[in-house]
Structures are given as C-alpha cells and as structure tokens.
C-alpha cells in the first residue's frame, strides 16, 4: 500500500512514450501507486509489453497506439479516458548535429516531436481537466540539456527549452483551475535512447557520464519514474511551474 500522499487509487493517468525507457517505468510506477494508466506510443509492440507488465502486477492499463505529433489522435485518446487526473508527456527523440551542419528538416522534426508533441498532450489534458473540474497534474519531460547545453544539442536543447517555457506559462494560466504543471529535467538515464552503442563503447560512455555525478553513477528509468510519481501525487500539492532535476547532481542551478 503506497504512503497516503502517493496513493493514486481512483485516479487516471495518461503517459506518452510509454512503450520504452522513462515512459514505461513511469507508467508501471503510476499503476503500482494505484492509478489506471493509459499508455500511448507509436511503438505498438512496446506498448503491449508495458501493458503486460502493469497487468502482471495487478494494475489496469489501456493502450493507445498513436503519434504524438498528430493532434487529432491525441485528442481522441484523451477523450476516451473516463476521467484524467495526470498527464505525463514523456515521448521524445534524440537528435545531435553541430549548429553549422543542422538542416531545417532536422530542426522541424525534433521540434515537432519534442515540443509540439508535448504541447498537444498538455493542451488536450488541460481541456479535459478543466471540463470536468479535475484538479489534476500535468508533467512534461525536459532535459538536463536546458541547463548545460553541449555540442550537437541545438535542436534537442531548443525543443526542451521550449518545453520548460510551456510548462511555466501553462502553470500560470491554469493554476486558478487547481491544475499543476511541472517539468522533469533528467540527467543521463540508461534507456534505449542512450544505449546507442554496443559493448565497450557503451560502457566507456556510461563510465564517463557516471564520473560527472557526485553519486558516481548514471540514472535508471526508475529514478525518473519516482520524480514523475512525486509530481503526479498529492505529495507535491503546492508545487507548480517548477523543474525537478533528477540528475545525480551533475548540474546544480540556483
Ligand atoms: P526512449 O527512446 O527509451 O523512449 C522514448 C519513447 O517515445 C519511445 O517509446 C518512442 O517510441 C516514443 N516516441 C518517440 N516519438 C514518438 C512519437 N512521435 N509519437 C509517439 N511516441 C513517440 O527514450 P527515453 O530515454 O525513455 O526518453 C523519454 C523522454 O525523456 C524523452 O522526452 C527524452 O528526451 C527525455 N530525456 C531522456 C534522457 C535520457 O538520458 N534517457 C535525459 C533527459 C531527458
């Protein structure tokens, strides 16, 4: 039985990017805390794996194969939920290219998925929560890239910076409805997104990233899922417009 403030029994959560990595871990943990979880992703196979994990631990999961860049698909999926208490907009892609080699189509693609995809999810969730008078929680997925920058991070970092701006703006606009909006800005997390190399090269990259953290390790998807659960639950009832940074202490902004 979860601690009372973290108990999501009777609540409904919608998680994009739920087929893999951070989104999957978040969906599974929200279900473990008692929520009915709607899992959305364009990866149909991964979605079903997540739903099977949730059902295997006695939870309730629904799947929505969709592309977050398609507003109509998202709207239909959100409207199919009987109620909506939590939106976790996690779906995203990685892209790296030097500024001088970045093509228009790279920038458009990354902004479309990593910013517009989050924007659509936030808008649909906010409409649904306002229509039903639900004092819900919306969680966006930013990145440590917004604090540190770095070579190759133009498109990805710009999209994530826009997500932070969206989070703060929306928090001020829908706070009067009792709806909270917060961002999570993870550090380096071991997921299929960051597991791009094999064997020795991957181990080398992870060891390098681990050395940047005072805790001496990289993050796991569950580290971020716990941040999502915190922001989804009543434990964070007075928290809105904030960026939570589970990054192992790699960056410590004011
Ligand atoms: P992942 O690659 O394991 O999972 C991303 C999921 O998003 C996948 O299931 C993919 O199918 C889905 N997705 C991508 N584009 C989509 C679209 N157009 N429509 C529907 N689904 C789509 O990646 P990971 O690492 O779990 O990343 C999740 C989020 O966390 C992303 O927004 C990422 O930018 C962010 N993040 C990840 C970090 C890391 O170190 N892994 C660090 C900071 C932020």
PDB file of C-alpha atoms and ligand atoms in Angstrom:
ATOM      1  CA  UNK A   1       0.000   0.000   0.000  1.00  0.00           C
ATOM      2  CA  UNK A   2       1.615   3.324  -1.011  1.00  0.00           C
ATOM      3  CA  UNK A   3       2.003   6.175   1.503  1.00  0.00           C
ATOM      4  CA  UNK A   4      -1.287   8.110   1.537  1.00  0.00           C
ATOM      5  CA  UNK A   5       0.025  11.187  -0.304  1.00  0.00           C
ATOM      6  CA  UNK A   6       1.427   8.938  -3.035  1.00  0.00           C
ATOM      7  CA  UNK A   7      -1.695   6.804  -3.289  1.00  0.00           C
ATOM      8  CA  UNK A   8      -3.252   7.251  -6.749  1.00  0.00           C
ATOM      9  CA  UNK A   9      -6.130   4.832  -6.231  1.00  0.00           C
ATOM     10  CA  UNK A  10      -9.181   6.052  -8.148  1.00  0.00           C
ATOM     11  CA  UNK A  11      -7.098   8.332 -10.366  1.00  0.00           C
ATOM     12  CA  UNK A  12      -6.383   8.020 -14.061  1.00  0.00           C
ATOM     13  CA  UNK A  13      -3.035   8.787 -15.673  1.00  0.00           C
ATOM     14  CA  UNK A  14      -2.102   9.169 -19.329  1.00  0.00           C
ATOM     15  CA  UNK A  15       1.536   8.568 -20.270  1.00  0.00           C
ATOM     16  CA  UNK A  16       3.034   9.273 -23.697  1.00  0.00           C
ATOM     17  CA  UNK A  17       6.226   7.477 -24.666  1.00  0.00           C
ATOM     18  CA  UNK A  18       5.021   4.585 -22.509  1.00  0.00           C
ATOM     19  CA  UNK A  19       6.493   1.866 -24.725  1.00  0.00           C
ATOM     20  CA  UNK A  20      10.072   2.335 -23.565  1.00  0.00           C
ATOM     21  CA  UNK A  21      12.549   3.713 -21.054  1.00  0.00           C
ATOM     22  CA  UNK A  22      11.355   6.537 -18.792  1.00  0.00           C
ATOM     23  CA  UNK A  23       7.764   6.481 -20.075  1.00  0.00           C
ATOM     24  CA  UNK A  24       7.441   2.745 -19.436  1.00  0.00           C
ATOM     25  CA  UNK A  25       8.948   2.985 -15.943  1.00  0.00           C
ATOM     26  CA  UNK A  26       6.619   5.905 -15.157  1.00  0.00           C
ATOM     27  CA  UNK A  27       3.537   4.071 -16.404  1.00  0.00           C
ATOM     28  CA  UNK A  28       4.432   1.000 -14.357  1.00  0.00           C
ATOM     29  CA  UNK A  29       5.099   3.015 -11.175  1.00  0.00           C
ATOM     30  CA  UNK A  30       1.929   5.122 -11.514  1.00  0.00           C
ATOM     31  CA  UNK A  31      -0.029   1.877 -11.861  1.00  0.00           C
ATOM     32  CA  UNK A  32       1.767   0.443  -8.818  1.00  0.00           C
ATOM     33  CA  UNK A  33       0.616   3.543  -6.895  1.00  0.00           C
ATOM     34  CA  UNK A  34      -2.966   2.640  -7.832  1.00  0.00           C
ATOM     35  CA  UNK A  35      -3.705   4.682 -10.960  1.00  0.00           C
ATOM     36  CA  UNK A  36      -5.495   3.379 -14.022  1.00  0.00           C
ATOM     37  CA  UNK A  37      -2.885   4.055 -16.697  1.00  0.00           C
ATOM     38  CA  UNK A  38      -3.463   4.927 -20.344  1.00  0.00           C
ATOM     39  CA  UNK A  39      -0.277   4.151 -22.254  1.00  0.00           C
ATOM     40  CA  UNK A  40       0.347   5.948 -25.556  1.00  0.00           C
ATOM     41  CA  UNK A  41       3.187   5.466 -28.031  1.00  0.00           C
ATOM     42  CA  UNK A  42       3.823   4.855 -31.713  1.00  0.00           C
ATOM     43  CA  UNK A  43       5.646   1.596 -30.860  1.00  0.00           C
ATOM     44  CA  UNK A  44       2.763  -0.866 -30.720  1.00  0.00           C
ATOM     45  CA  UNK A  45       4.851  -3.850 -29.620  1.00  0.00           C
ATOM     46  CA  UNK A  46       6.493  -1.896 -26.794  1.00  0.00           C
ATOM     47  CA  UNK A  47       3.106  -0.559 -25.690  1.00  0.00           C
ATOM     48  CA  UNK A  48       1.758  -4.053 -25.263  1.00  0.00           C
ATOM     49  CA  UNK A  49       4.845  -5.090 -23.317  1.00  0.00           C
ATOM     50  CA  UNK A  50       4.248  -2.183 -20.917  1.00  0.00           C
ATOM     51  CA  UNK A  51       0.567  -3.059 -20.539  1.00  0.00           C
ATOM     52  CA  UNK A  52       1.519  -6.664 -19.831  1.00  0.00           C
ATOM     53  CA  UNK A  53       3.955  -5.535 -17.123  1.00  0.00           C
ATOM     54  CA  UNK A  54       1.237  -3.408 -15.491  1.00  0.00           C
ATOM     55  CA  UNK A  55      -1.398  -6.112 -15.670  1.00  0.00           C
ATOM     56  CA  UNK A  56       1.154  -8.628 -14.362  1.00  0.00           C
ATOM     57  CA  UNK A  57       1.444  -6.622 -11.160  1.00  0.00           C
ATOM     58  CA  UNK A  58      -2.347  -6.432 -10.797  1.00  0.00           C
ATOM     59  CA  UNK A  59      -2.786  -2.961 -12.333  1.00  0.00           C
ATOM     60  CA  UNK A  60      -5.069  -1.609 -15.041  1.00  0.00           C
ATOM     61  CA  UNK A  61      -3.632  -0.439 -18.358  1.00  0.00           C
ATOM     62  CA  UNK A  62      -5.133   0.732 -21.635  1.00  0.00           C
ATOM     63  CA  UNK A  63      -3.084   1.150 -24.791  1.00  0.00           C
ATOM     64  CA  UNK A  64      -3.267   3.901 -27.418  1.00  0.00           C
ATOM     65  CA  UNK A  65      -1.054   3.367 -30.452  1.00  0.00           C
ATOM     66  CA  UNK A  66      -0.556   6.910 -31.734  1.00  0.00           C
ATOM     67  CA  UNK A  67       1.877   9.510 -32.939  1.00  0.00           C
ATOM     68  CA  UNK A  68       2.104  12.465 -30.536  1.00  0.00           C
ATOM     69  CA  UNK A  69       2.616  14.838 -33.456  1.00  0.00           C
ATOM     70  CA  UNK A  70      -0.945  14.064 -34.587  1.00  0.00           C
ATOM     71  CA  UNK A  71      -3.195  16.292 -32.500  1.00  0.00           C
ATOM     72  CA  UNK A  72      -6.390  14.506 -33.559  1.00  0.00           C
ATOM     73  CA  UNK A  73      -5.069  11.107 -32.472  1.00  0.00           C
ATOM     74  CA  UNK A  74      -4.066  12.510 -29.092  1.00  0.00           C
ATOM     75  CA  UNK A  75      -7.405  14.270 -28.657  1.00  0.00           C
ATOM     76  CA  UNK A  76      -9.329  11.095 -29.419  1.00  0.00           C
ATOM     77  CA  UNK A  77      -7.202   9.066 -26.997  1.00  0.00           C
ATOM     78  CA  UNK A  78      -7.506  11.602 -24.165  1.00  0.00           C
ATOM     79  CA  UNK A  79     -11.266  11.931 -24.728  1.00  0.00           C
ATOM     80  CA  UNK A  80     -11.636   8.165 -24.476  1.00  0.00           C
ATOM     81  CA  UNK A  81     -10.488   8.335 -20.821  1.00  0.00           C
ATOM     82  CA  UNK A  82     -13.412   8.445 -18.400  1.00  0.00           C
ATOM     83  CA  UNK A  83     -11.502  10.990 -16.340  1.00  0.00           C
ATOM     84  CA  UNK A  84      -7.994  12.380 -16.367  1.00  0.00           C
ATOM     85  CA  UNK A  85      -6.002  13.270 -13.270  1.00  0.00           C
ATOM     86  CA  UNK A  86      -2.440  13.001 -14.544  1.00  0.00           C
ATOM     87  CA  UNK A  87      -0.786  13.645 -17.903  1.00  0.00           C
ATOM     88  CA  UNK A  88       2.876  12.654 -18.227  1.00  0.00           C
ATOM     89  CA  UNK A  89       4.115  13.860 -21.633  1.00  0.00           C
ATOM     90  CA  UNK A  90       7.278  11.797 -21.930  1.00  0.00           C
ATOM     91  CA  UNK A  91       7.589  10.808 -25.618  1.00  0.00           C
ATOM     92  CA  UNK A  92      10.649  12.239 -27.293  1.00  0.00           C
ATOM     93  CA  UNK A  93      13.501  11.611 -29.697  1.00  0.00           C
ATOM     94  CA  UNK A  94      17.223  12.358 -29.580  1.00  0.00           C
ATOM     95  CA  UNK A  95      18.999  14.256 -32.308  1.00  0.00           C
ATOM     96  CA  UNK A  96      22.551  15.523 -32.396  1.00  0.00           C
ATOM     97  CA  UNK A  97      24.154  17.692 -35.054  1.00  0.00           C
ATOM     98  CA  UNK A  98      26.557  20.645 -34.958  1.00  0.00           C
ATOM     99  CA  UNK A  99      24.895  24.023 -35.460  1.00  0.00           C
ATOM    100  CA  UNK A 100      26.714  24.579 -38.743  1.00  0.00           C
ATOM    101  CA  UNK A 101      25.507  21.248 -40.129  1.00  0.00           C
ATOM    102  CA  UNK A 102      21.947  21.382 -38.857  1.00  0.00           C
ATOM    103  CA  UNK A 103      19.342  21.164 -41.592  1.00  0.00           C
ATOM    104  CA  UNK A 104      15.880  22.724 -41.495  1.00  0.00           C
ATOM    105  CA  UNK A 105      14.287  19.287 -41.614  1.00  0.00           C
ATOM    106  CA  UNK A 106      16.252  18.154 -38.521  1.00  0.00           C
ATOM    107  CA  UNK A 107      15.075  21.155 -36.531  1.00  0.00           C
ATOM    108  CA  UNK A 108      11.475  20.766 -37.737  1.00  0.00           C
ATOM    109  CA  UNK A 109      11.378  17.048 -36.890  1.00  0.00           C
ATOM    110  CA  UNK A 110      12.785  17.475 -33.387  1.00  0.00           C
ATOM    111  CA  UNK A 111      10.572  20.467 -32.588  1.00  0.00           C
ATOM    112  CA  UNK A 112       7.554  18.595 -33.936  1.00  0.00           C
ATOM    113  CA  UNK A 113       8.040  15.568 -31.661  1.00  0.00           C
ATOM    114  CA  UNK A 114       9.781  17.036 -28.609  1.00  0.00           C
ATOM    115  CA  UNK A 115       7.901  20.311 -28.376  1.00  0.00           C
ATOM    116  CA  UNK A 116       4.665  20.156 -30.358  1.00  0.00           C
ATOM    117  CA  UNK A 117       4.002  16.580 -29.213  1.00  0.00           C
ATOM    118  CA  UNK A 118       4.259  17.774 -25.601  1.00  0.00           C
ATOM    119  CA  UNK A 119       2.218  20.898 -26.317  1.00  0.00           C
ATOM    120  CA  UNK A 120      -0.652  18.867 -27.823  1.00  0.00           C
ATOM    121  CA  UNK A 121      -0.645  16.477 -24.848  1.00  0.00           C
ATOM    122  CA  UNK A 122      -0.707  19.410 -22.413  1.00  0.00           C
ATOM    123  CA  UNK A 123      -3.495  21.179 -24.287  1.00  0.00           C
ATOM    124  CA  UNK A 124      -5.687  18.091 -24.532  1.00  0.00           C
ATOM    125  CA  UNK A 125      -5.099  17.219 -20.879  1.00  0.00           C
ATOM    126  CA  UNK A 126      -5.820  20.759 -19.706  1.00  0.00           C
ATOM    127  CA  UNK A 127      -9.060  20.921 -21.726  1.00  0.00           C
ATOM    128  CA  UNK A 128     -10.187  17.573 -20.284  1.00  0.00           C
ATOM    129  CA  UNK A 129      -9.314  18.530 -16.693  1.00  0.00           C
ATOM    130  CA  UNK A 130     -10.965  21.955 -16.919  1.00  0.00           C
ATOM    131  CA  UNK A 131     -14.126  20.477 -18.487  1.00  0.00           C
ATOM    132  CA  UNK A 132     -14.531  18.031 -15.588  1.00  0.00           C
ATOM    133  CA  UNK A 133     -13.288  20.348 -12.840  1.00  0.00           C
ATOM    134  CA  UNK A 134     -10.429  17.965 -12.083  1.00  0.00           C
ATOM    135  CA  UNK A 135      -7.570  19.418 -10.040  1.00  0.00           C
ATOM    136  CA  UNK A 136      -5.020  17.416 -11.988  1.00  0.00           C
ATOM    137  CA  UNK A 137      -1.281  17.318 -12.543  1.00  0.00           C
ATOM    138  CA  UNK A 138       0.498  17.729 -15.878  1.00  0.00           C
ATOM    139  CA  UNK A 139       4.112  16.626 -16.116  1.00  0.00           C
ATOM    140  CA  UNK A 140       6.391  17.412 -19.030  1.00  0.00           C
ATOM    141  CA  UNK A 141       9.768  15.868 -19.827  1.00  0.00           C
ATOM    142  CA  UNK A 142      12.528  18.424 -20.308  1.00  0.00           C
ATOM    143  CA  UNK A 143      16.234  17.536 -20.043  1.00  0.00           C
ATOM    144  CA  UNK A 144      19.412  18.480 -18.260  1.00  0.00           C
ATOM    145  CA  UNK A 145      20.379  19.861 -21.679  1.00  0.00           C
ATOM    146  CA  UNK A 146      18.440  23.023 -20.783  1.00  0.00           C
ATOM    147  CA  UNK A 147      20.961  23.727 -18.006  1.00  0.00           C
ATOM    148  CA  UNK A 148      24.212  22.579 -19.542  1.00  0.00           C
ATOM    149  CA  UNK A 149      23.919  22.887 -23.306  1.00  0.00           C
ATOM    150  CA  UNK A 150      26.589  20.983 -25.189  1.00  0.00           C
ATOM    151  CA  UNK A 151      27.894  20.257 -28.661  1.00  0.00           C
ATOM    152  CA  UNK A 152      25.278  18.897 -31.026  1.00  0.00           C
ATOM    153  CA  UNK A 153      22.377  19.825 -28.743  1.00  0.00           C
ATOM    154  CA  UNK A 154      20.888  22.702 -30.755  1.00  0.00           C
ATOM    155  CA  UNK A 155      17.665  21.020 -31.921  1.00  0.00           C
ATOM    156  CA  UNK A 156      17.145  18.817 -28.860  1.00  0.00           C
ATOM    157  CA  UNK A 157      18.025  21.566 -26.384  1.00  0.00           C
ATOM    158  CA  UNK A 158      15.891  24.173 -28.153  1.00  0.00           C
ATOM    159  CA  UNK A 159      12.875  21.861 -28.056  1.00  0.00           C
ATOM    160  CA  UNK A 160      13.445  21.088 -24.367  1.00  0.00           C
ATOM    161  CA  UNK A 161      13.886  24.778 -23.530  1.00  0.00           C
ATOM    162  CA  UNK A 162      10.548  25.376 -25.250  1.00  0.00           C
ATOM    163  CA  UNK A 163       9.044  22.625 -23.092  1.00  0.00           C
ATOM    164  CA  UNK A 164      10.247  24.441 -19.966  1.00  0.00           C
ATOM    165  CA  UNK A 165       8.692  27.685 -21.210  1.00  0.00           C
ATOM    166  CA  UNK A 166       5.442  25.866 -21.996  1.00  0.00           C
ATOM    167  CA  UNK A 167       5.455  24.347 -18.503  1.00  0.00           C
ATOM    168  CA  UNK A 168       5.890  27.669 -16.724  1.00  0.00           C
ATOM    169  CA  UNK A 169       3.416  29.529 -18.932  1.00  0.00           C
ATOM    170  CA  UNK A 170       0.720  26.864 -18.655  1.00  0.00           C
ATOM    171  CA  UNK A 171       1.238  26.639 -14.880  1.00  0.00           C
ATOM    172  CA  UNK A 172       0.405  30.323 -14.536  1.00  0.00           C
ATOM    173  CA  UNK A 173      -2.566  30.104 -16.890  1.00  0.00           C
ATOM    174  CA  UNK A 174      -4.351  27.054 -15.457  1.00  0.00           C
ATOM    175  CA  UNK A 175      -3.240  27.276 -11.821  1.00  0.00           C
ATOM    176  CA  UNK A 176      -6.542  29.018 -10.981  1.00  0.00           C
ATOM    177  CA  UNK A 177      -8.301  25.778 -12.013  1.00  0.00           C
ATOM    178  CA  UNK A 178      -6.252  23.915  -9.418  1.00  0.00           C
ATOM    179  CA  UNK A 179      -4.208  22.196 -12.132  1.00  0.00           C
ATOM    180  CA  UNK A 180      -0.454  21.919 -11.551  1.00  0.00           C
ATOM    181  CA  UNK A 181       2.134  21.815 -14.339  1.00  0.00           C
ATOM    182  CA  UNK A 182       5.745  20.817 -13.709  1.00  0.00           C
ATOM    183  CA  UNK A 183       8.720  19.612 -15.717  1.00  0.00           C
ATOM    184  CA  UNK A 184      11.227  16.866 -15.018  1.00  0.00           C
ATOM    185  CA  UNK A 185      14.737  17.509 -16.348  1.00  0.00           C
ATOM    186  CA  UNK A 186      16.625  14.222 -16.100  1.00  0.00           C
ATOM    187  CA  UNK A 187      20.372  13.831 -16.336  1.00  0.00           C
ATOM    188  CA  UNK A 188      21.884  10.890 -18.256  1.00  0.00           C
ATOM    189  CA  UNK A 189      19.494   7.937 -17.902  1.00  0.00           C
ATOM    190  CA  UNK A 190      20.204   4.416 -19.137  1.00  0.00           C
ATOM    191  CA  UNK A 191      17.399   3.811 -21.684  1.00  0.00           C
ATOM    192  CA  UNK A 192      17.185   2.648 -25.299  1.00  0.00           C
ATOM    193  CA  UNK A 193      17.647   6.352 -26.225  1.00  0.00           C
ATOM    194  CA  UNK A 194      21.074   6.499 -24.627  1.00  0.00           C
ATOM    195  CA  UNK A 195      22.024   2.849 -25.306  1.00  0.00           C
ATOM    196  CA  UNK A 196      23.146   3.713 -28.782  1.00  0.00           C
ATOM    197  CA  UNK A 197      26.444   1.864 -28.795  1.00  0.00           C
ATOM    198  CA  UNK A 198      27.402  -1.691 -28.102  1.00  0.00           C
ATOM    199  CA  UNK A 199      29.710  -3.303 -25.602  1.00  0.00           C
ATOM    200  CA  UNK A 200      32.905  -1.454 -24.730  1.00  0.00           C
ATOM    201  CA  UNK A 201      31.951   1.855 -26.308  1.00  0.00           C
ATOM    202  CA  UNK A 202      28.673   1.970 -24.367  1.00  0.00           C
ATOM    203  CA  UNK A 203      30.439   1.051 -21.109  1.00  0.00           C
ATOM    204  CA  UNK A 204      33.010   3.777 -21.760  1.00  0.00           C
ATOM    205  CA  UNK A 205      30.292   6.408 -22.352  1.00  0.00           C
ATOM    206  CA  UNK A 206      28.393   5.381 -19.231  1.00  0.00           C
ATOM    207  CA  UNK A 207      31.560   5.406 -17.105  1.00  0.00           C
ATOM    208  CA  UNK A 208      32.317   8.910 -18.367  1.00  0.00           C
ATOM    209  CA  UNK A 209      28.790  10.131 -17.571  1.00  0.00           C
ATOM    210  CA  UNK A 210      28.898   8.449 -14.153  1.00  0.00           C
ATOM    211  CA  UNK A 211      32.112  10.328 -13.281  1.00  0.00           C
ATOM    212  CA  UNK A 212      30.274  13.642 -13.820  1.00  0.00           C
ATOM    213  CA  UNK A 213      27.906  12.799 -10.969  1.00  0.00           C
ATOM    214  CA  UNK A 214      28.834  13.143  -7.276  1.00  0.00           C
ATOM    215  CA  UNK A 215      26.854   9.908  -6.844  1.00  0.00           C
ATOM    216  CA  UNK A 216      29.157   8.129  -9.285  1.00  0.00           C
ATOM    217  CA  UNK A 217      26.501   6.507 -11.413  1.00  0.00           C
ATOM    218  CA  UNK A 218      24.192   7.175 -14.321  1.00  0.00           C
ATOM    219  CA  UNK A 219      20.427   7.227 -13.779  1.00  0.00           C
ATOM    220  CA  UNK A 220      17.940   4.433 -14.296  1.00  0.00           C
ATOM    221  CA  UNK A 221      14.416   4.921 -15.715  1.00  0.00           C
ATOM    222  CA  UNK A 222      13.008   4.184 -12.235  1.00  0.00           C
ATOM    223  CA  UNK A 223      14.879   7.219 -10.836  1.00  0.00           C
ATOM    224  CA  UNK A 224      12.838   9.422 -13.153  1.00  0.00           C
ATOM    225  CA  UNK A 225       9.621   7.475 -12.647  1.00  0.00           C
ATOM    226  CA  UNK A 226       9.820   8.340  -8.937  1.00  0.00           C
ATOM    227  CA  UNK A 227      10.122  12.035  -9.816  1.00  0.00           C
ATOM    228  CA  UNK A 228       7.057  11.663 -12.061  1.00  0.00           C
ATOM    229  CA  UNK A 229       5.132   9.914  -9.272  1.00  0.00           C
ATOM    230  CA  UNK A 230       6.039  12.695  -6.853  1.00  0.00           C
ATOM    231  CA  UNK A 231       4.732  15.369  -9.228  1.00  0.00           C
ATOM    232  CA  UNK A 232       1.642  13.308 -10.082  1.00  0.00           C
ATOM    233  CA  UNK A 233       0.649  12.827  -6.459  1.00  0.00           C
ATOM    234  CA  UNK A 234      -0.692  14.939  -3.605  1.00  0.00           C
ATOM    235  CA  UNK A 235       2.819  14.886  -2.126  1.00  0.00           C
ATOM    236  CA  UNK A 236       3.547  17.813  -4.475  1.00  0.00           C
ATOM    237  CA  UNK A 237       0.192  19.586  -3.988  1.00  0.00           C
ATOM    238  CA  UNK A 238       1.864  23.021  -3.557  1.00  0.00           C
ATOM    239  CA  UNK A 239       4.375  22.577  -6.391  1.00  0.00           C
ATOM    240  CA  UNK A 240       3.706  24.094  -9.802  1.00  0.00           C
ATOM    241  CA  UNK A 241       5.701  25.752 -12.578  1.00  0.00           C
ATOM    242  CA  UNK A 242       8.857  24.038 -11.306  1.00  0.00           C
ATOM    243  CA  UNK A 243      11.625  21.982 -12.877  1.00  0.00           C
ATOM    244  CA  UNK A 244      12.587  18.878 -10.903  1.00  0.00           C
ATOM    245  CA  UNK A 245      16.130  17.780 -11.739  1.00  0.00           C
ATOM    246  CA  UNK A 246      16.886  14.123 -11.011  1.00  0.00           C
ATOM    247  CA  UNK A 247      20.382  14.326 -12.500  1.00  0.00           C
ATOM    248  CA  UNK A 248      22.687  12.786  -9.907  1.00  0.00           C
ATOM    249  CA  UNK A 249      24.000  16.251  -9.057  1.00  0.00           C
ATOM    250  CA  UNK A 250      25.627  16.756 -12.454  1.00  0.00           C
ATOM    251  CA  UNK A 251      24.175  20.280 -12.679  1.00  0.00           C
ATOM    252  CA  UNK A 252      23.155  22.346  -9.651  1.00  0.00           C
ATOM    253  CA  UNK A 253      21.469  25.523 -10.944  1.00  0.00           C
ATOM    254  CA  UNK A 254      20.073  28.036  -8.422  1.00  0.00           C
TER     255      UNK A 254
HETATM  256  P1  LIG B   1      13.206   6.019 -25.259  1.00  0.00           P
HETATM  257  O1  LIG B   1      13.690   6.124 -26.647  1.00  0.00           O
HETATM  258  O2  LIG B   1      13.522   4.817 -24.458  1.00  0.00           O
HETATM  259  O3  LIG B   1      11.624   6.253 -25.211  1.00  0.00           O
HETATM  260  C1  LIG B   1      11.007   7.252 -25.968  1.00  0.00           C
HETATM  261  C2  LIG B   1       9.622   6.746 -26.362  1.00  0.00           C
HETATM  262  O4  LIG B   1       8.959   7.792 -27.077  1.00  0.00           O
HETATM  263  C3  LIG B   1       9.694   5.533 -27.304  1.00  0.00           C
HETATM  264  O5  LIG B   1       8.837   4.515 -26.841  1.00  0.00           O
HETATM  265  C4  LIG B   1       9.221   6.088 -28.651  1.00  0.00           C
HETATM  266  O6  LIG B   1       8.539   5.143 -29.442  1.00  0.00           O
HETATM  267  C5  LIG B   1       8.292   7.203 -28.172  1.00  0.00           C
HETATM  268  N1  LIG B   1       8.102   8.183 -29.249  1.00  0.00           N
HETATM  269  C6  LIG B   1       9.052   8.892 -29.918  1.00  0.00           C
HETATM  270  N2  LIG B   1       8.482   9.659 -30.852  1.00  0.00           N
HETATM  271  C7  LIG B   1       7.142   9.453 -30.773  1.00  0.00           C
HETATM  272  C8  LIG B   1       6.022   9.953 -31.474  1.00  0.00           C
HETATM  273  N3  LIG B   1       6.163  10.844 -32.481  1.00  0.00           N
HETATM  274  N4  LIG B   1       4.787   9.522 -31.130  1.00  0.00           N
HETATM  275  C9  LIG B   1       4.638   8.632 -30.144  1.00  0.00           C
HETATM  276  N5  LIG B   1       5.649   8.098 -29.438  1.00  0.00           N
HETATM  277  C10 LIG B   1       6.893   8.511 -29.751  1.00  0.00           C
HETATM  278  O7  LIG B   1      13.750   7.334 -24.552  1.00  0.00           O
HETATM  279  P2  LIG B   1      13.838   7.774 -23.013  1.00  0.00           P
HETATM  280  O8  LIG B   1      15.251   7.898 -22.694  1.00  0.00           O
HETATM  281  O9  LIG B   1      12.939   6.961 -22.184  1.00  0.00           O
HETATM  282  O10 LIG B   1      13.269   9.260 -23.150  1.00  0.00           O
HETATM  283  C11 LIG B   1      11.995   9.633 -22.686  1.00  0.00           C
HETATM  284  C12 LIG B   1      11.962  11.146 -22.560  1.00  0.00           C
HETATM  285  O11 LIG B   1      12.939  11.563 -21.603  1.00  0.00           O
HETATM  286  C13 LIG B   1      12.303  11.904 -23.849  1.00  0.00           C
HETATM  287  O12 LIG B   1      11.468  13.029 -23.952  1.00  0.00           O
HETATM  288  C14 LIG B   1      13.743  12.300 -23.652  1.00  0.00           C
HETATM  289  O13 LIG B   1      14.083  13.439 -24.390  1.00  0.00           O
HETATM  290  C15 LIG B   1      13.757  12.559 -22.154  1.00  0.00           C
HETATM  291  N6  LIG B   1      15.085  12.503 -21.565  1.00  0.00           N
HETATM  292  C16 LIG B   1      15.835  11.362 -21.601  1.00  0.00           C
HETATM  293  C17 LIG B   1      17.104  11.328 -21.039  1.00  0.00           C
HETATM  294  C18 LIG B   1      17.965  10.114 -21.045  1.00  0.00           C
HETATM  295  O14 LIG B   1      19.143  10.225 -20.641  1.00  0.00           O
HETATM  296  N7  LIG B   1      17.483   8.957 -21.440  1.00  0.00           N
HETATM  297  C19 LIG B   1      17.664  12.534 -20.407  1.00  0.00           C
HETATM  298  C20 LIG B   1      16.802  13.672 -20.433  1.00  0.00           C
HETATM  299  C21 LIG B   1      15.555  13.647 -20.987  1.00  0.00           C
END
